[in-house]
Amino acid sequence: MKLDLKLTGCRAITMDPAHPAAHTIGIWQGRIVGMDEQIESLPAAETVDLGNAVVLPGFIDAHTHLAWNGRRTIDLTGLTTTAQVLDRLAGAAGEGWIEASGYDRRIMEVPLTAADLDRISAGRPVYVADLSGHACVVNSVVLHQLPGITSDGWLTENEQLAARSLRLPYSLDEITAELHESARQVLAEGVTMCAEAGIGAGLIASSPLEAAAYQRAQLPIRVQLMVSAYVLHDVAADPADGIPRAIDLGLHTGFGDDMLSLGGLKLWTDGGMIARTAALSEPYIGTDNSGQLAESEEFMRAAIVDGHHAGWQLAIHAIGDRAIDFTLDAVAEAQRRRSRADARHRIEHCGLVRPDQLERIAALGLIPVVQPTFLWSYGDDYSEIMGPERAAWMYRGRSFLDHGLTVAGSSDRPVADGAPLRAIEFMVRRRSSSGRAVGPDEAITVEEAIRAYTLGSAYACRKEHVLGSITPGKLADLVVLGDDPRTSDAIADIPVLATMVGGTLMPQR
């Protein structure tokens, strides 16, 4: 046998307990053939000496938004005054909608209003997206097209969705370009697979034809698509199938191949902490606001039960503890009606988890898909609005592992920094960007954090049989690092030297 590629001179952290470390890796037809003595005597078409670099399984981002991240809009990140925002928006090129992103209402001296935006719009509709993805500010041109909504321009959740729907759809050409832009970025950070968290409808969707853009793009990374539960519709299936609602042709989780496949059915049960719409059992500190559920309980429960019956893995957005209570009850009901072993339903974010909820999450076999970098970026703010007791419950690590849960790492890019090494450092250090300790008792080891972004995310995406570890027979997705995260004092700053997908080294951005 002749290998396609032999990697030598590496320090591989394999995440495979049967062979935890390796110095030589053999690759053939896009898969790992063996390591060290297993392949040392085999010839190879190409041999690459990595010069003692560290090799890990490619990182898997189990919850991200590639099209949104790659979208070209006016960037308002860090602006704090109305004058700054209007100056940035003024003179926007082209016709039609003026779109901006990165707006952060929390840091504004005075919140932006529709009347402010009217001053620079020249009659064009203006849509300013809040960085959370759960709110926006629009001008009067947009408000006049939203009957029944009374607002000064600030819209959250379903009202925001109504405004955004006026702009949709984006064209397939636009979406394809956005996807390629994001693919270049994630490859540079060592990410080899992403789970796109919601296509077809809902807060993040770009077009009802969105899956076609992914097929057209033929990205150099692996992608799993979560389909919005809003596209479920009644089907005239045989009553014996027990499937009252589905998407066309009955497609569900698992359809596709190793490059592009269908993942979970994405459902939203509440909002987000940045927009103060995550549903809590007790109010945000200093307010009488407890957030809100995304839809009526009847609507959400029906989507969970019907999606479960139709064979989907459920990917349920639930950030606040009240939303998690609802999610646990609804999933338990779905399993009572039709038991499905190894359903691997997921809680996306799982942001604020009370101690009494941990055992229920474990008993239902749910997978917390967390975004540690939220607390690096916004941990100071989140700690203040939750208070000392609840701050310790946010985006847990140690408690999940101690309850036997598989933790999957993700970014929710572009809401926060998407680099896995940044997230891994936070999971270990539990300190915000300012140095504030955020739930320090939830810290985990470096190896456990790496596992969350490799095997943990592979398991959450039902891909652990082909991804997540450097194991013979698995796909050759690797990331080459300039230092060992287990001994580095600055994990987030470790350089990513190369990223490999299916045995092919990808150009770094």
Coordinates of C-alpha atoms in Angstrom, one line a residue, residues 48-467:
V48 CA 5.5 16.5 5.2
D49 CA 7.7 17.2 8.2
L50 CA 5.6 19.4 10.6
G51 CA 8.7 20.5 12.6
N52 CA 7.3 19.3 16.0
A53 CA 4.1 21.2 15.6
V54 CA 1.0 20.2 17.5
V55 CA -1.8 18.4 15.6
L56 CA -5.4 18.1 16.8
P57 CA -8.6 16.8 15.2
G58 CA -10.2 19.6 13.2
F59 CA -12.4 21.8 15.3
I60 CA -16.1 21.4 14.9
D61 CA -18.3 24.5 15.5
A62 CA -21.7 22.9 16.4
H63 CA -23.7 26.1 16.2
T64 CA -22.8 29.0 13.9
H65 CA -24.3 31.3 11.2
L66 CA -22.1 31.3 8.1
A67 CA -24.3 33.4 5.8
W68 CA -25.0 36.0 8.4
N69 CA -21.3 36.1 9.4
G70 CA -20.2 36.7 5.8
R71 CA -22.8 39.3 5.0
R72 CA -21.5 42.7 3.8
T73 CA -23.4 45.3 5.8
I74 CA -22.4 48.6 7.3
D75 CA -20.5 47.8 10.5
L76 CA -21.5 49.8 13.6
T77 CA -19.4 47.8 16.1
G78 CA -18.2 49.9 19.1
L79 CA -20.2 53.0 18.2
T80 CA -21.7 54.7 21.2
T81 CA -23.5 57.9 20.0
T82 CA -26.3 58.6 17.6
A83 CA -24.0 61.0 15.7
Q84 CA -21.4 58.3 15.2
V85 CA -24.1 55.9 13.9
L86 CA -25.7 58.4 11.5
D87 CA -22.3 59.5 10.2
R88 CA -21.5 55.9 9.4
L89 CA -24.8 55.3 7.7
A90 CA -25.0 58.6 5.8
G91 CA -24.3 58.3 2.1
A92 CA -24.9 54.5 2.0
A93 CA -24.3 53.5 -1.6
G94 CA -26.9 52.0 -3.9
E95 CA -30.6 51.9 -3.8
G96 CA -33.1 50.1 -1.7
W97 CA -32.4 48.9 1.8
I98 CA -29.7 50.4 4.0
E99 CA -28.5 47.6 6.2
A100 CA -26.2 47.7 9.2
S101 CA -25.0 45.3 11.9
G102 CA -23.0 45.3 15.1
Y103 CA -25.3 47.8 16.8
D104 CA -25.1 47.4 20.6
R105 CA -27.9 49.3 22.4
R106 CA -26.3 48.6 25.8
I107 CA -23.3 50.9 25.1
M108 CA -25.2 53.7 23.4
E109 CA -25.3 57.0 25.3
V110 CA -28.9 57.3 24.0
P111 CA -30.7 54.5 22.2
L112 CA -31.1 54.9 18.4
T113 CA -34.7 55.5 17.2
A114 CA -36.6 55.5 14.0
A115 CA -36.7 59.3 14.0
D116 CA -32.9 59.3 14.1
L117 CA -32.7 57.0 11.1
D118 CA -35.2 59.0 9.2
R119 CA -32.7 61.9 9.1
I120 CA -30.3 60.0 6.8
S121 CA -32.6 57.6 5.0
A122 CA -33.8 59.8 2.1
G123 CA -36.9 57.7 2.0
R124 CA -35.1 54.3 1.9
P125 CA -35.9 51.6 4.4
V126 CA -33.2 51.2 7.1
Y127 CA -32.6 48.0 9.1
V128 CA -30.0 48.2 11.9
A129 CA -29.4 44.7 13.4
D130 CA -28.6 44.4 17.0
L131 CA -25.5 42.2 17.5
S132 CA -27.5 39.7 19.4
G133 CA -29.6 38.7 16.4
H134 CA -32.7 39.1 18.5
A135 CA -33.5 42.8 17.9
C136 CA -33.1 45.6 15.5
V137 CA -33.8 49.3 15.0
V138 CA -35.7 50.4 11.8
N139 CA -36.8 53.7 10.4
S140 CA -40.4 55.0 9.8
V141 CA -40.4 53.7 6.2
V142 CA -40.2 50.1 7.7
L143 CA -42.6 50.8 10.6
H144 CA -45.3 52.0 8.2
Q145 CA -45.2 48.6 6.6
L146 CA -45.8 46.8 9.9
P147 CA -49.5 47.4 10.8
G148 CA -50.3 46.8 14.5
I149 CA -46.8 47.4 15.7
T150 CA -46.3 50.5 17.8
S151 CA -42.6 51.3 18.4
D152 CA -40.0 54.0 18.4
G153 CA -38.0 51.8 16.0
W154 CA -36.6 49.2 18.5
L155 CA -38.0 45.8 17.7
T156 CA -37.3 42.4 19.3
E157 CA -38.0 38.8 18.5
N158 CA -41.2 38.3 16.3
E159 CA -41.6 42.0 15.6
Q160 CA -38.0 42.1 14.5
L161 CA -38.7 39.0 12.3
A162 CA -41.6 40.8 10.7
A163 CA -39.4 43.7 9.8
R164 CA -36.6 41.5 8.5
S165 CA -39.1 39.5 6.4
L166 CA -39.7 42.7 4.4
R167 CA -36.1 42.7 3.2
L168 CA -35.9 38.9 2.4
P169 CA -35.0 37.0 0.4
Y170 CA -31.3 37.4 -0.3
S171 CA -30.3 36.0 -3.7
L172 CA -28.5 32.7 -4.0
D173 CA -25.5 34.6 -5.5
E174 CA -25.4 36.8 -2.4
I175 CA -25.6 33.9 0.0
T176 CA -23.0 31.9 -1.9
A177 CA -20.5 34.7 -1.7
E178 CA -21.3 35.1 2.1
L179 CA -20.6 31.4 2.6
H180 CA -17.3 31.5 0.9
E181 CA -16.2 34.5 3.0
S182 CA -17.1 32.7 6.2
A183 CA -15.4 29.5 5.1
R184 CA -12.1 31.3 4.6
Q185 CA -12.4 32.7 8.1
V186 CA -13.2 29.5 9.9
L187 CA -10.5 27.5 8.1
A188 CA -8.0 30.1 9.3
E189 CA -9.1 29.3 12.9
G190 CA -8.8 25.5 12.5
V191 CA -12.5 24.8 12.0
T192 CA -13.2 22.0 9.6
M193 CA -16.9 21.5 10.1
C194 CA -19.8 23.9 10.9
A195 CA -23.4 23.4 11.9
E196 CA -25.5 26.2 10.3
A197 CA -28.1 27.0 13.0
G198 CA -31.3 27.6 11.1
I199 CA -32.1 27.8 7.4
G200 CA -35.3 28.3 5.4
A201 CA -37.2 30.5 7.8
G202 CA -36.9 32.3 11.2
L203 CA -34.6 34.9 12.7
I204 CA -31.5 33.9 10.8
A205 CA -32.8 32.6 7.5
S206 CA -31.7 34.3 4.2
S207 CA -34.0 32.6 1.7
P208 CA -36.5 29.8 1.3
L209 CA -34.0 28.4 -1.1
E210 CA -31.1 28.6 1.3
A211 CA -30.1 24.9 1.0
A212 CA -29.5 25.4 -2.7
A213 CA -26.9 28.1 -1.9
Y214 CA -24.9 25.5 0.1
Q215 CA -25.1 23.0 -2.7
R216 CA -24.0 25.6 -5.2
A217 CA -21.2 26.9 -3.0
Q218 CA -19.3 23.5 -2.7
L219 CA -17.5 24.9 0.3
P220 CA -14.0 23.6 1.4
I221 CA -15.4 22.8 4.9
R222 CA -18.0 20.3 6.0
V223 CA -21.5 21.8 6.8
Q224 CA -24.5 20.4 8.5
L225 CA -27.7 22.4 8.0
M226 CA -30.3 22.9 10.8
V227 CA -33.7 23.4 9.2
S228 CA -36.1 25.9 10.8
A229 CA -39.1 24.3 12.4
Y230 CA -41.2 27.1 10.8
V231 CA -41.0 25.1 7.5
L232 CA -42.7 22.1 9.0
H233 CA -46.1 21.6 7.2
D234 CA -49.0 19.2 7.3
V235 CA -48.4 16.0 5.3
A236 CA -50.8 13.4 4.0
A237 CA -48.7 10.5 5.2
D238 CA -50.1 7.1 6.1
P239 CA -51.6 7.4 9.6
A240 CA -49.6 4.4 10.6
D241 CA -46.4 6.5 10.1
G242 CA -47.4 8.8 13.0
I243 CA -46.0 11.8 11.2
P244 CA -48.5 14.7 11.0
R245 CA -46.0 17.3 9.9
A246 CA -42.7 17.2 8.0
I247 CA -40.7 19.0 5.4
D248 CA -41.0 18.0 1.7
L249 CA -40.3 14.3 0.9
G250 CA -40.1 13.5 4.6
L251 CA -36.4 14.4 4.7
H252 CA -34.9 14.6 8.2
T253 CA -31.7 14.5 10.2
G254 CA -29.0 12.5 8.5
F255 CA -29.8 13.1 4.8
G256 CA -26.7 14.0 2.8
D257 CA -23.0 13.1 2.8
D258 CA -19.9 13.9 4.7
M259 CA -19.5 17.3 3.1
L260 CA -23.2 18.6 3.3
S261 CA -26.0 17.1 5.3
L262 CA -29.1 17.8 7.2
G263 CA -28.7 18.1 10.9
G264 CA -31.2 19.1 13.6
L265 CA -34.6 20.7 13.4
K266 CA -34.0 24.2 14.8
L267 CA -36.6 25.6 17.2
W268 CA -36.6 28.8 19.2
T269 CA -38.1 28.9 22.7
D270 CA -36.9 32.3 23.9
G271 CA -34.6 35.3 23.0
G272 CA -31.2 36.3 24.2
M273 CA -29.4 37.9 27.1
I274 CA -28.0 40.8 25.1
A275 CA -31.5 41.9 24.0
R276 CA -32.8 41.0 27.5
T277 CA -35.4 38.7 25.9
A278 CA -34.0 35.3 27.3
A279 CA -36.9 33.8 29.3
L280 CA -36.0 33.7 33.0
S281 CA -37.8 32.4 36.1
E282 CA -36.8 35.6 38.0
P283 CA -36.3 39.1 36.5
Y284 CA -33.1 40.6 35.3
I285 CA -31.5 42.4 38.2
G286 CA -32.9 45.8 38.8
T287 CA -35.9 45.3 36.5
D288 CA -39.3 43.7 36.4
N289 CA -38.4 42.1 33.0
S290 CA -38.2 38.3 32.9
G291 CA -37.7 38.0 29.2
Q292 CA -40.2 36.2 26.9
L293 CA -40.9 32.9 25.3
A294 CA -40.5 33.0 21.5
E295 CA -44.0 31.7 20.7
S296 CA -47.1 30.4 22.5
E297 CA -46.4 27.2 24.5
E298 CA -48.9 25.4 22.3
F299 CA -47.1 26.3 19.1
M300 CA -43.6 25.4 20.4
R301 CA -44.7 22.1 22.1
A302 CA -46.4 21.0 18.8
A303 CA -43.2 21.7 16.9
I304 CA -41.1 19.7 19.3
V305 CA -43.5 16.8 19.4
D306 CA -44.1 16.7 15.7
G307 CA -40.4 17.1 14.9
H308 CA -39.5 14.3 17.2
H309 CA -42.2 12.1 15.6
A310 CA -40.9 12.9 12.1
G311 CA -37.4 11.5 13.0
W312 CA -35.6 14.8 13.5
Q313 CA -32.8 15.4 16.0
L314 CA -34.1 18.5 17.7
A315 CA -31.9 21.6 18.1
I316 CA -33.8 23.7 20.6
H317 CA -32.7 27.3 21.3
A318 CA -33.2 27.8 25.0
I319 CA -31.0 30.4 26.9
G320 CA -33.0 31.4 30.0
D321 CA -33.9 28.9 32.7
R322 CA -37.6 29.4 32.1
A323 CA -37.1 28.4 28.5
I324 CA -35.1 25.4 29.6
D325 CA -37.9 24.3 31.9
F326 CA -40.3 24.5 29.0
T327 CA -37.9 22.6 26.7
L328 CA -37.4 19.8 29.3
D329 CA -41.1 19.4 29.7
A330 CA -41.8 19.3 26.0
V331 CA -39.0 16.9 25.2
A332 CA -40.2 14.6 28.0
E333 CA -43.7 14.7 26.5
A334 CA -42.4 13.9 23.0
Q335 CA -40.5 10.9 24.4
R336 CA -43.5 9.7 26.3
R337 CA -45.6 9.7 23.2
R338 CA -43.0 7.9 21.1
S339 CA -39.8 6.7 22.7
R340 CA -36.7 7.2 20.5
A341 CA -33.5 5.8 21.8
D342 CA -30.4 7.9 20.9
A343 CA -32.4 10.8 19.7
R344 CA -29.6 13.1 20.8
H345 CA -31.8 16.2 21.1
R346 CA -29.8 19.3 21.8
I347 CA -30.3 22.4 23.8
E348 CA -28.7 25.2 21.8
H349 CA -27.0 27.7 24.2
C350 CA -28.3 26.2 27.5
G351 CA -27.2 29.5 28.9
L352 CA -28.7 29.8 32.4
V353 CA -29.1 26.4 34.1
R354 CA -30.3 26.1 37.7
P355 CA -28.8 23.3 39.8
D356 CA -32.2 21.5 39.9
Q357 CA -32.3 21.3 36.1
L358 CA -29.0 19.5 35.7
E359 CA -30.3 16.0 36.5
R360 CA -33.4 16.5 34.2
I361 CA -31.1 17.4 31.3
A362 CA -29.0 14.3 32.0
A363 CA -32.0 12.0 32.4
L364 CA -33.4 13.1 29.0
G365 CA -30.0 12.5 27.3
L366 CA -29.9 16.1 26.0
I367 CA -26.7 17.7 24.7
P368 CA -25.8 21.2 25.8
V369 CA -24.4 23.1 22.8
V370 CA -22.6 26.0 24.5
Q371 CA -20.9 29.2 23.4
P372 CA -18.1 29.9 25.9
T373 CA -17.0 33.0 24.1
F374 CA -20.2 34.8 25.0
L375 CA -18.9 35.0 28.6
W376 CA -15.4 36.2 27.4
S377 CA -17.1 38.9 25.3
Y378 CA -20.1 39.8 27.5
G379 CA -19.4 38.2 30.8
D380 CA -19.2 41.4 32.7
D381 CA -22.6 42.5 31.4
Y382 CA -24.2 39.1 31.9
S383 CA -22.9 38.8 35.4
E384 CA -24.5 42.2 36.4
I385 CA -27.9 41.4 34.9
M386 CA -28.0 37.9 36.5
G387 CA -26.5 38.8 39.9
P388 CA -24.0 36.8 41.9
E389 CA -26.0 33.5 42.4
R390 CA -27.2 33.2 38.8
A391 CA -23.9 34.3 37.3
A392 CA -22.4 31.0 38.5
W393 CA -25.0 29.1 36.5
M394 CA -24.2 30.6 33.1
Y395 CA -22.8 28.4 30.2
R396 CA -21.7 25.7 32.6
G397 CA -18.9 23.3 32.0
R398 CA -17.9 21.3 35.1
S399 CA -21.4 20.7 36.2
F400 CA -22.5 19.3 32.8
L401 CA -19.5 16.9 32.7
D402 CA -20.1 15.8 36.3
H403 CA -23.6 14.9 35.4
G404 CA -22.4 12.7 32.6
L405 CA -23.4 15.1 29.8
T406 CA -21.6 15.4 26.5
V407 CA -20.8 19.1 26.0
A408 CA -20.5 20.4 22.5
G409 CA -18.5 23.6 21.8
S410 CA -19.7 26.3 19.4
S411 CA -19.6 30.0 18.6
D412 CA -22.9 31.4 17.4
R413 CA -20.7 33.4 15.1
P414 CA -21.0 36.4 14.4
V415 CA -22.6 37.2 17.8
A416 CA -19.2 36.6 19.4
D417 CA -15.6 35.7 18.5
G418 CA -15.8 32.4 16.7
A419 CA -12.2 31.2 17.3
P420 CA -12.3 27.8 19.1
L421 CA -9.0 28.5 20.8
R422 CA -10.5 31.6 22.4
A423 CA -13.4 29.5 23.6
I424 CA -11.2 26.7 24.9
E425 CA -9.2 29.2 26.9
F426 CA -12.3 30.6 28.5
M427 CA -13.6 27.1 29.4
V428 CA -10.3 26.6 31.3
R429 CA -9.8 30.0 32.8
R430 CA -13.5 31.2 33.1
R431 CA -12.4 34.9 32.9
S432 CA -14.0 37.6 30.7
S433 CA -12.1 39.9 28.5
S434 CA -11.7 42.3 31.4
G435 CA -10.4 39.6 33.7
R436 CA -13.5 39.1 35.7
A437 CA -14.1 35.6 37.0
V438 CA -17.4 34.2 35.7
G439 CA -18.5 31.0 37.3
P440 CA -15.0 29.9 38.2
D441 CA -16.3 26.6 39.7
E442 CA -17.4 25.6 36.2
A443 CA -13.8 25.6 34.8
I444 CA -12.7 22.4 33.1
T445 CA -9.4 21.0 32.0
V446 CA -7.7 21.8 28.7
E447 CA -8.3 18.2 27.5
E448 CA -12.0 18.4 28.3
A449 CA -12.3 21.7 26.5
I450 CA -10.6 20.4 23.4
R451 CA -12.9 17.4 23.6
A452 CA -15.9 19.7 23.5
Y453 CA -14.7 21.2 20.2
T454 CA -13.8 17.9 18.7
L455 CA -15.5 14.7 19.8
G456 CA -18.2 16.5 21.8
S457 CA -19.3 18.5 18.7
A458 CA -19.0 15.5 16.5
Y459 CA -21.3 13.6 18.8
A460 CA -23.8 16.4 18.8
C461 CA -23.8 16.4 15.0
R462 CA -24.0 12.6 14.9
K463 CA -20.6 12.5 13.2
E464 CA -18.5 10.9 15.9
H465 CA -18.0 7.7 13.7
V466 CA -16.1 9.7 11.1
L467 CA -14.9 12.9 12.9

